[in-house]
mmCIF file with all atom_site columns, C-alpha atoms in Angstrom:
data_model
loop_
_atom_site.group_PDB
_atom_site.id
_atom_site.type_symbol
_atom_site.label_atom_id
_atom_site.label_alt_id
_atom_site.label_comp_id
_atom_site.label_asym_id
_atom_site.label_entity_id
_atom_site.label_seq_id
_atom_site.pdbx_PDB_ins_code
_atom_site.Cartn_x
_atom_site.Cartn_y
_atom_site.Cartn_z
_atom_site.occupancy
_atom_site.B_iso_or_equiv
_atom_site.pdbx_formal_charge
_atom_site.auth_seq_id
_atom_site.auth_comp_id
_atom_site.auth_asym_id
_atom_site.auth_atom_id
_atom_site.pdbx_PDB_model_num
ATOM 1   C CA . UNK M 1 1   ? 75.272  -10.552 157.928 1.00 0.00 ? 1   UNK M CA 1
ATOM 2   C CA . UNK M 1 2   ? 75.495  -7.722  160.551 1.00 0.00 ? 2   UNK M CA 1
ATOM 3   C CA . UNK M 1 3   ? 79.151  -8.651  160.818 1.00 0.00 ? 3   UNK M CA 1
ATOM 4   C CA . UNK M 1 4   ? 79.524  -8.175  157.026 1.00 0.00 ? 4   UNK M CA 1
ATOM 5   C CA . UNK M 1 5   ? 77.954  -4.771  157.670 1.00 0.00 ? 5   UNK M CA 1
ATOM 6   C CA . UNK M 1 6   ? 79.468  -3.069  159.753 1.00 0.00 ? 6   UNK M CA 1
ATOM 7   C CA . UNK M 1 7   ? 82.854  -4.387  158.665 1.00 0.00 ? 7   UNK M CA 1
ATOM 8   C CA . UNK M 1 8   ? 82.041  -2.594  155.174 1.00 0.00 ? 8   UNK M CA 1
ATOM 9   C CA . UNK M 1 9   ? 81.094  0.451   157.201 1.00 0.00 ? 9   UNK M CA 1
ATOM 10  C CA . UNK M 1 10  ? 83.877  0.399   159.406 1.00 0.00 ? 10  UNK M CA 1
ATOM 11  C CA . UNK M 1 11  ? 86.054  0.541   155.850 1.00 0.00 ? 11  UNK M CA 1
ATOM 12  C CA . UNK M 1 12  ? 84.073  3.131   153.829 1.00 0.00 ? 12  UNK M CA 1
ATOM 13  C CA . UNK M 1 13  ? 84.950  5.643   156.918 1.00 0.00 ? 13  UNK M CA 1
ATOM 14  C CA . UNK M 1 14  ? 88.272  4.652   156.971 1.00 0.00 ? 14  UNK M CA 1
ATOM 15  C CA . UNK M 1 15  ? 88.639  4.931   153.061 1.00 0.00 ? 15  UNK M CA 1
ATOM 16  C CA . UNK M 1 16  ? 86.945  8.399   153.090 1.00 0.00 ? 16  UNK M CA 1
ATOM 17  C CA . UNK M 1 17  ? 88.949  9.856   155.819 1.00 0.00 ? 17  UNK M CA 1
ATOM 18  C CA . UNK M 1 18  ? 92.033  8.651   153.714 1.00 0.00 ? 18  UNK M CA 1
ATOM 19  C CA . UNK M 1 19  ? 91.000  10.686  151.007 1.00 0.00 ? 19  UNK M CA 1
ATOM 20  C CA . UNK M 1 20  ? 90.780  13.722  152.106 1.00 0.00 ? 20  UNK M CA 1
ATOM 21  C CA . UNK M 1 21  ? 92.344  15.858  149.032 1.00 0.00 ? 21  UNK M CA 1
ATOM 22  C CA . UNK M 1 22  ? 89.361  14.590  146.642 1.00 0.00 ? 22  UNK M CA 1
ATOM 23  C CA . UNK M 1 23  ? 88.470  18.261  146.415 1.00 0.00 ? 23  UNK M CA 1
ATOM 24  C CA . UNK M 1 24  ? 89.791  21.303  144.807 1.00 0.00 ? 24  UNK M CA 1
ATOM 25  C CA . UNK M 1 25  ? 89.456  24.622  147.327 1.00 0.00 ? 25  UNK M CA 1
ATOM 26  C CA . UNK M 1 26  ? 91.479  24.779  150.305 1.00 0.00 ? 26  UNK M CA 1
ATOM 27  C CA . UNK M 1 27  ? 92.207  27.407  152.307 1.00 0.00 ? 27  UNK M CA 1
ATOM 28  C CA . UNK M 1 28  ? 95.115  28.508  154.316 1.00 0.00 ? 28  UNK M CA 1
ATOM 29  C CA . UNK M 1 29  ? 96.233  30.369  157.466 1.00 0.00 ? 29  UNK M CA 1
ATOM 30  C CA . UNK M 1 30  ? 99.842  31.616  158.134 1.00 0.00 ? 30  UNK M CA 1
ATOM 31  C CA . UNK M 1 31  ? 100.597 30.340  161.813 1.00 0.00 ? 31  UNK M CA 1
ATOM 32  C CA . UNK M 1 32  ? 103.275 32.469  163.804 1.00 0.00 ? 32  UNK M CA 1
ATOM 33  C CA . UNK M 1 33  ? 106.339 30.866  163.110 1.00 0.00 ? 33  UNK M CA 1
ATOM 34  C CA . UNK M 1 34  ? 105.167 31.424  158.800 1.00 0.00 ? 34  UNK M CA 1
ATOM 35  C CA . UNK M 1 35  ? 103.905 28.533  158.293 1.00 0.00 ? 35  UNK M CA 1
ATOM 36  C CA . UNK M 1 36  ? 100.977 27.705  156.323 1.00 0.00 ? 36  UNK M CA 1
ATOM 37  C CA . UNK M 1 37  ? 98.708  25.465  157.791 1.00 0.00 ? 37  UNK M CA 1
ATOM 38  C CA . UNK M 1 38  ? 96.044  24.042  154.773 1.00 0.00 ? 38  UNK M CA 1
ATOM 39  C CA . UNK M 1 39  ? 92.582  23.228  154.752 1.00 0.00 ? 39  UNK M CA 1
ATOM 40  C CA . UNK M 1 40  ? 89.929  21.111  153.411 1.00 0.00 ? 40  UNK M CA 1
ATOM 41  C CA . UNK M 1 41  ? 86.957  21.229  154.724 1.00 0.00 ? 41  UNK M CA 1
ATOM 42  C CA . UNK M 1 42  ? 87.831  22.261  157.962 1.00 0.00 ? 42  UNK M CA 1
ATOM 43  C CA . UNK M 1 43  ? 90.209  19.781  158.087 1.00 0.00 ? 43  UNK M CA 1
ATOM 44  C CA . UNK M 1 44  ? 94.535  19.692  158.166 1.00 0.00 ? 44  UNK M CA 1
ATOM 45  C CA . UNK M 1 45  ? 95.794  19.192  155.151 1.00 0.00 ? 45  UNK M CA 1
ATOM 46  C CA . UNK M 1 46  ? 99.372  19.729  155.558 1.00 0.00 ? 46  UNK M CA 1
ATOM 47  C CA . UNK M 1 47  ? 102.029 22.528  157.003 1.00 0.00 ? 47  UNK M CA 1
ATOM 48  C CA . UNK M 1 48  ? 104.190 24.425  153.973 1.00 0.00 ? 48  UNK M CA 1
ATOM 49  C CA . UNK M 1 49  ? 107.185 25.970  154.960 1.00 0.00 ? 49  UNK M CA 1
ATOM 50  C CA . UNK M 1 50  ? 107.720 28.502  152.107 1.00 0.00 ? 50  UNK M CA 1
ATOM 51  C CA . UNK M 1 51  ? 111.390 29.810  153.259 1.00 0.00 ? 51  UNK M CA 1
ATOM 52  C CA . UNK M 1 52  ? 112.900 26.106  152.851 1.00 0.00 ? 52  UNK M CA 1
ATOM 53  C CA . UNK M 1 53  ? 110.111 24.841  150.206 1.00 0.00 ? 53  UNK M CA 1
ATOM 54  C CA . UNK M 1 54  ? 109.007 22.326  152.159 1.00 0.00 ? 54  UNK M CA 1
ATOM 55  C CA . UNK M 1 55  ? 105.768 20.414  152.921 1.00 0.00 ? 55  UNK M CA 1
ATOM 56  C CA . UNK M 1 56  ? 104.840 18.107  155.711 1.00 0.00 ? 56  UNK M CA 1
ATOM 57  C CA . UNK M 1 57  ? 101.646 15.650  156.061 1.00 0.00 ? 57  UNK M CA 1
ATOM 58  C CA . UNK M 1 58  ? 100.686 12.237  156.982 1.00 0.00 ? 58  UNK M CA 1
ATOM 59  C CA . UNK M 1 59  ? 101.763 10.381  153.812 1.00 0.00 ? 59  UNK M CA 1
ATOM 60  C CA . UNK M 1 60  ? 104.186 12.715  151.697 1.00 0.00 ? 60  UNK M CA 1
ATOM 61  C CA . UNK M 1 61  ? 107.345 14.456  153.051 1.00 0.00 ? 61  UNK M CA 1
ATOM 62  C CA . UNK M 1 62  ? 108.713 17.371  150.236 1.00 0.00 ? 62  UNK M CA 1
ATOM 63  C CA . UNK M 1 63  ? 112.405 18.593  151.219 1.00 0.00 ? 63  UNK M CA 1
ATOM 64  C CA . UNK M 1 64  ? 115.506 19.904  149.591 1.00 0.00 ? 64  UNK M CA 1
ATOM 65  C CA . UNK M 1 65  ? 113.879 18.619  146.268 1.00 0.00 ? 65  UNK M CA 1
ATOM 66  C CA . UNK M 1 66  ? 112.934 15.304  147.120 1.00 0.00 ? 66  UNK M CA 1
ATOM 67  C CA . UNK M 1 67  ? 109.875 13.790  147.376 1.00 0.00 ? 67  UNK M CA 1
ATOM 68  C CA . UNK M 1 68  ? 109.172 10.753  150.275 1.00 0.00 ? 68  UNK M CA 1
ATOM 69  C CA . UNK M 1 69  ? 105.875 8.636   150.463 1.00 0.00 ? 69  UNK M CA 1
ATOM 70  C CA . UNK M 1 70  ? 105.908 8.005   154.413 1.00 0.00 ? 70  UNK M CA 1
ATOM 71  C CA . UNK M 1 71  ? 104.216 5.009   155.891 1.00 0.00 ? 71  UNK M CA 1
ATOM 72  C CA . UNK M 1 72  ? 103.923 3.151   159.375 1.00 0.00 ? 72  UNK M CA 1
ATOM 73  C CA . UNK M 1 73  ? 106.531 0.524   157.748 1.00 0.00 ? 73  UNK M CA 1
ATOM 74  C CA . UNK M 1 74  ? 108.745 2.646   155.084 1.00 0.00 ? 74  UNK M CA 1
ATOM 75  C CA . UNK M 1 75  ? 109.833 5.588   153.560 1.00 0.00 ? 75  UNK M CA 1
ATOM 76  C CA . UNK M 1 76  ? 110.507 5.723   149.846 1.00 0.00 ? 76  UNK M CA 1
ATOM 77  C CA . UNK M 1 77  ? 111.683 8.539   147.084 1.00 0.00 ? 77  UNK M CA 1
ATOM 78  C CA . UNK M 1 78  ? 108.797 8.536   145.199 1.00 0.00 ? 78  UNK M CA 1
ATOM 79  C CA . UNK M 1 79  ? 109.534 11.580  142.810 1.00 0.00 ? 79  UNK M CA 1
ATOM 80  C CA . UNK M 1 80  ? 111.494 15.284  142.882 1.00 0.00 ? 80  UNK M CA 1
ATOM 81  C CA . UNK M 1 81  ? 110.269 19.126  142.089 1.00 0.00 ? 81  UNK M CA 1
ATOM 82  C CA . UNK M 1 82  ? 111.961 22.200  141.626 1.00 0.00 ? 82  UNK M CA 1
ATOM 83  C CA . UNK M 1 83  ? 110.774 25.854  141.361 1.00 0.00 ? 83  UNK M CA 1
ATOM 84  C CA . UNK M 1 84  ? 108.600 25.362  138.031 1.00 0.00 ? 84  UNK M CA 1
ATOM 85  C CA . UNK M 1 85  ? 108.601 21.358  137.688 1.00 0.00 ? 85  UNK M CA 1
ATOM 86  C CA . UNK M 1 86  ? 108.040 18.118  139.534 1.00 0.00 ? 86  UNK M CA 1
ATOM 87  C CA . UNK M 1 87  ? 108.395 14.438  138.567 1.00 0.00 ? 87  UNK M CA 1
ATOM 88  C CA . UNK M 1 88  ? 106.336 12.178  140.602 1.00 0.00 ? 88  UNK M CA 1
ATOM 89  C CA . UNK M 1 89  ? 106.760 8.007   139.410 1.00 0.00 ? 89  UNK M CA 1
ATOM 90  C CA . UNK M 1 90  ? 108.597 8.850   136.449 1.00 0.00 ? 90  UNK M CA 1
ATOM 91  C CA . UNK M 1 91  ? 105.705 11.819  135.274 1.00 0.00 ? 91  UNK M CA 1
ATOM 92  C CA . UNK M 1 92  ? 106.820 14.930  134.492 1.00 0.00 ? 92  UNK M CA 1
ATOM 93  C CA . UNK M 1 93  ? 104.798 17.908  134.944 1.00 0.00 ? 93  UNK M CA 1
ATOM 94  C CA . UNK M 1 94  ? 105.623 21.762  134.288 1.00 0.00 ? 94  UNK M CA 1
ATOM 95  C CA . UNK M 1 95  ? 103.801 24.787  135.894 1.00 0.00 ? 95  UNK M CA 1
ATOM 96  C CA . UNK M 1 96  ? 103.401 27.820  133.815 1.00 0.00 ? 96  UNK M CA 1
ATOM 97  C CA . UNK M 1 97  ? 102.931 31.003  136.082 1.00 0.00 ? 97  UNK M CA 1
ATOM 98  C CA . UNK M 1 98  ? 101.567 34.070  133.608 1.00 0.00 ? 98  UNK M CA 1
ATOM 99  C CA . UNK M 1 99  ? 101.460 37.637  135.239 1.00 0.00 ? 99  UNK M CA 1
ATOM 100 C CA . UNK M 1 100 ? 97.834  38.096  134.581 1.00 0.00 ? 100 UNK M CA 1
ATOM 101 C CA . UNK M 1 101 ? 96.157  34.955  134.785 1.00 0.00 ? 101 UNK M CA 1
ATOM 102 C CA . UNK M 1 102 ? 95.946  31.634  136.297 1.00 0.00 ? 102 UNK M CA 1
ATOM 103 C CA . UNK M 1 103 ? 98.881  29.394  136.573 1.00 0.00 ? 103 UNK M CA 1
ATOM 104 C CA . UNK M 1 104 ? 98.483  26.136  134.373 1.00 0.00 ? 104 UNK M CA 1
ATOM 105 C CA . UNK M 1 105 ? 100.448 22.836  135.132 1.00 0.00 ? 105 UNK M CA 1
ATOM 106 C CA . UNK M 1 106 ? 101.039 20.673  131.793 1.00 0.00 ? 106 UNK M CA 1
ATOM 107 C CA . UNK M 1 107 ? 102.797 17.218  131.459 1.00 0.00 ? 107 UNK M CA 1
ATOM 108 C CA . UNK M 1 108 ? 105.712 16.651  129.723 1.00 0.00 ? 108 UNK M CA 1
ATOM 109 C CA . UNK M 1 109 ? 104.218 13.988  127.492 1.00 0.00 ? 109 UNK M CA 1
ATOM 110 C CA . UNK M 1 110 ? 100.305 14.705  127.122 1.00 0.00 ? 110 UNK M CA 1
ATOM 111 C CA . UNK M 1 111 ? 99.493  17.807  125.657 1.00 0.00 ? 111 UNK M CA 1
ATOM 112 C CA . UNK M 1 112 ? 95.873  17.446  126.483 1.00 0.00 ? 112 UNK M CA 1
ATOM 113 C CA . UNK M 1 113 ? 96.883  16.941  130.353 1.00 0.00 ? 113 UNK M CA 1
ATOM 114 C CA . UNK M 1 114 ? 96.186  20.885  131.387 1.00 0.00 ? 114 UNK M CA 1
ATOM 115 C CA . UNK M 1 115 ? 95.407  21.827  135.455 1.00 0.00 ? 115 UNK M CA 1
ATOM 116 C CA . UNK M 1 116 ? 94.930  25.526  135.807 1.00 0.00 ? 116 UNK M CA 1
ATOM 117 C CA . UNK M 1 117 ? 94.857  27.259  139.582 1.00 0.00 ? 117 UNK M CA 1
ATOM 118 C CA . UNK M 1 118 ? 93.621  29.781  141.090 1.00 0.00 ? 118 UNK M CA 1
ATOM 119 C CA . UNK M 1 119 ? 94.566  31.782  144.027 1.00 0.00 ? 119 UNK M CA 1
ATOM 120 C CA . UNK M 1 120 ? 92.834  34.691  146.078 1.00 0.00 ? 120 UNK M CA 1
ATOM 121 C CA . UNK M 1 121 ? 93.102  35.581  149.666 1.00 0.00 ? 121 UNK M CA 1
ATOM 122 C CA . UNK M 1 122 ? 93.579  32.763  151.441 1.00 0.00 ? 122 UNK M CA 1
ATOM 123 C CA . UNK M 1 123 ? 91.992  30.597  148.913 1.00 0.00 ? 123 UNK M CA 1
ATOM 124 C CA . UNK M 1 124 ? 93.307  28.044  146.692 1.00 0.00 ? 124 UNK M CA 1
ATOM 125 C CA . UNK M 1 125 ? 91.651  26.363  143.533 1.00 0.00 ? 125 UNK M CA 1
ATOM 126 C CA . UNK M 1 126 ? 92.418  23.465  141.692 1.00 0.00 ? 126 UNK M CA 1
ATOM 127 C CA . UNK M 1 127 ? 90.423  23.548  138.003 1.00 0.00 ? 127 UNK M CA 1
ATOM 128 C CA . UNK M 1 128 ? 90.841  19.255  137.651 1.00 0.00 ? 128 UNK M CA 1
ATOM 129 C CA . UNK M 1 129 ? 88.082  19.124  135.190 1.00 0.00 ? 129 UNK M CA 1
ATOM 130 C CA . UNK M 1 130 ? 88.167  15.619  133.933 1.00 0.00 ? 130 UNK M CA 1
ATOM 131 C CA . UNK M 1 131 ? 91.099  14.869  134.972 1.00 0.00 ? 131 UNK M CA 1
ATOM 132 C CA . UNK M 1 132 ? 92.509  13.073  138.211 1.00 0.00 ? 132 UNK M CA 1
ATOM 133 C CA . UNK M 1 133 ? 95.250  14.917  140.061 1.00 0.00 ? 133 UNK M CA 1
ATOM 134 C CA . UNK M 1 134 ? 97.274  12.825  142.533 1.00 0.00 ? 134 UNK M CA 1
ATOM 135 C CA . UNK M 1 135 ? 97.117  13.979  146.161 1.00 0.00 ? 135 UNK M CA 1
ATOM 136 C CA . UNK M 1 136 ? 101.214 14.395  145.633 1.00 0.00 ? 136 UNK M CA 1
ATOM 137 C CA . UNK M 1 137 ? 100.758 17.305  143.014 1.00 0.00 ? 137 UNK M CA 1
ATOM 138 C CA . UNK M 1 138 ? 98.032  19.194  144.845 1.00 0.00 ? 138 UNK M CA 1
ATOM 139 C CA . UNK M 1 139 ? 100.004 19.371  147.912 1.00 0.00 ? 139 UNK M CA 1
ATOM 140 C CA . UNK M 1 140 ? 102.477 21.165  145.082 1.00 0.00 ? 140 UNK M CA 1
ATOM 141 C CA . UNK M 1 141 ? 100.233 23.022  143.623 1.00 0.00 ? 141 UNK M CA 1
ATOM 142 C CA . UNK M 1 142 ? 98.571  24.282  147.018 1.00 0.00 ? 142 UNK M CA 1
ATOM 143 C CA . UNK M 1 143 ? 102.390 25.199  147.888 1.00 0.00 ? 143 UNK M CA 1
ATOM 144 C CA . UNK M 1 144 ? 102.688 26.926  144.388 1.00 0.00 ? 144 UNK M CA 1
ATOM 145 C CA . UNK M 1 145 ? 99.438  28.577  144.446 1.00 0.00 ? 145 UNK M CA 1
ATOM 146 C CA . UNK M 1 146 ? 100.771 30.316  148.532 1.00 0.00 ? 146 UNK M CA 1
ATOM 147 C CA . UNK M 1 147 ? 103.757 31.109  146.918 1.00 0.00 ? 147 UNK M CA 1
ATOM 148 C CA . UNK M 1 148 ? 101.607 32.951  144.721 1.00 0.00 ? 148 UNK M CA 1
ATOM 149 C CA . UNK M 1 149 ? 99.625  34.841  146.318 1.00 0.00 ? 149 UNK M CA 1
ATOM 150 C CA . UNK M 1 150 ? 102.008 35.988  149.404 1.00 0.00 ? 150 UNK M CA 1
ATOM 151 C CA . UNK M 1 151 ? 104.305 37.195  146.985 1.00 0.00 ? 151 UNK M CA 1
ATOM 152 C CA . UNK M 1 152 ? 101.578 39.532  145.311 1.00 0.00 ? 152 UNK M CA 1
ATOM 153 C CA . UNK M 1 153 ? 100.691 40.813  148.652 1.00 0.00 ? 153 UNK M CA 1
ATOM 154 C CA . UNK M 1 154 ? 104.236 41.308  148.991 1.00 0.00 ? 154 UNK M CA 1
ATOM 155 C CA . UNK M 1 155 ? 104.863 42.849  146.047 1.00 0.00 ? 155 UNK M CA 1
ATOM 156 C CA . UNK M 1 156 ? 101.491 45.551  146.314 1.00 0.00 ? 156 UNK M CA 1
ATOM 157 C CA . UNK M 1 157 ? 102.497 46.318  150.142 1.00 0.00 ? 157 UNK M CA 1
ATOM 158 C CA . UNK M 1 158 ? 106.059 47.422  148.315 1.00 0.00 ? 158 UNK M CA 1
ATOM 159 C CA . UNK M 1 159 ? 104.036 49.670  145.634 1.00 0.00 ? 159 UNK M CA 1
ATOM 160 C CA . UNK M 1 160 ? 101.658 51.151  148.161 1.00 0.00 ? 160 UNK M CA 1
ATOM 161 C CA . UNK M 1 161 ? 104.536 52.105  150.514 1.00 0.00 ? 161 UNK M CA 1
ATOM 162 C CA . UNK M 1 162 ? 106.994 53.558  147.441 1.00 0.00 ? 162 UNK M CA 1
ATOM 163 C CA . UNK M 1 163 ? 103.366 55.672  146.868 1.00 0.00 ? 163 UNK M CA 1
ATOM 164 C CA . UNK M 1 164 ? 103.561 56.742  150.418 1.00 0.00 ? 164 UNK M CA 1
ATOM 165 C CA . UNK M 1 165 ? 107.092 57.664  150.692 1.00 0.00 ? 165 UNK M CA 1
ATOM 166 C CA . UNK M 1 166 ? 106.995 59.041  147.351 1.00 0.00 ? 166 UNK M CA 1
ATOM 167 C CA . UNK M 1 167 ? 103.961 61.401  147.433 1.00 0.00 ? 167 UNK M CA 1
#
């Protein structure tokens, strides 16, 4: 019976360390060479590579488009995204970016299926809801939600320095 035990410990630990995106804030720091490095809890997520849209992390590869599900034994195209959509086993999903509020991901086919995020700072926020988001779409949505926000920082620093220059 102790056996039984501690085998069904031993497998609830491994399990929850597994699933590690069940949540919906992480965080972000830019490292030196830009780029992001993503938190949950204190914990690596994933690096994003902005320039080249790309994301790295222990079970999901995104590059030039494509998207790989990476294991010990294989590697296999599991879906593709582009600048406002992504397609992830045969689901397509769009993301909807208004000026002046939150971004809202839809898919193609369920017009009840709405995600809205949130991004401040270094801060990103997933609104599931009731619904369940694959880890494979919040990695694209925490990407998406960066994008975001560095480009609004961008885009102020440009104001406040044609205010400067100008005045």
């Amino acid at each position: 019976m102790k056996k039984h035990l501690l085998l069904t410990f031993f497998l609830l630990i491994q399990n929850a360390n597994a699933q590690y995106l069940n949540g919906s804030v992480f965080e972000y720091d830019i490292a030196s060479d830009n780029i992001l490095e993503v938190y949950y809890n204190d914990l690596s997520v994933c690096e994003i590579d902005l320039e080249k849209q790309k994301i790295v992390n222990d079970y999901y590869w995104f590059e030039d488009g494509i998207i790989y599900e990476i294991d010990t034994d294989y590697e296999q195209i599991i879906g593709k995204y582009s600048k406002n959509e992504i397609t992830v086993y045969d689901e397509t999903f769009d993301l909807e970016k208004p000026v002046f509020s939150k971004m809202k991901l839809t898919k193609k086919n369920d017009s009840k299926y709405e995600i809205k995020i949130s991004c401040y700072g270094n801060r990103i926020t997933i609104e599931e809801k009731n619904l369940q988001v694959s880890d494979v779409i919040k990695l694209w949505l925490i990407m998406k939600g960066a994008e975001r926000v560095i480009q609004r920082n961008k885009n102020a620093d440009s104001i406040f320095e044609a205010i400067q220059i100008g005045g």
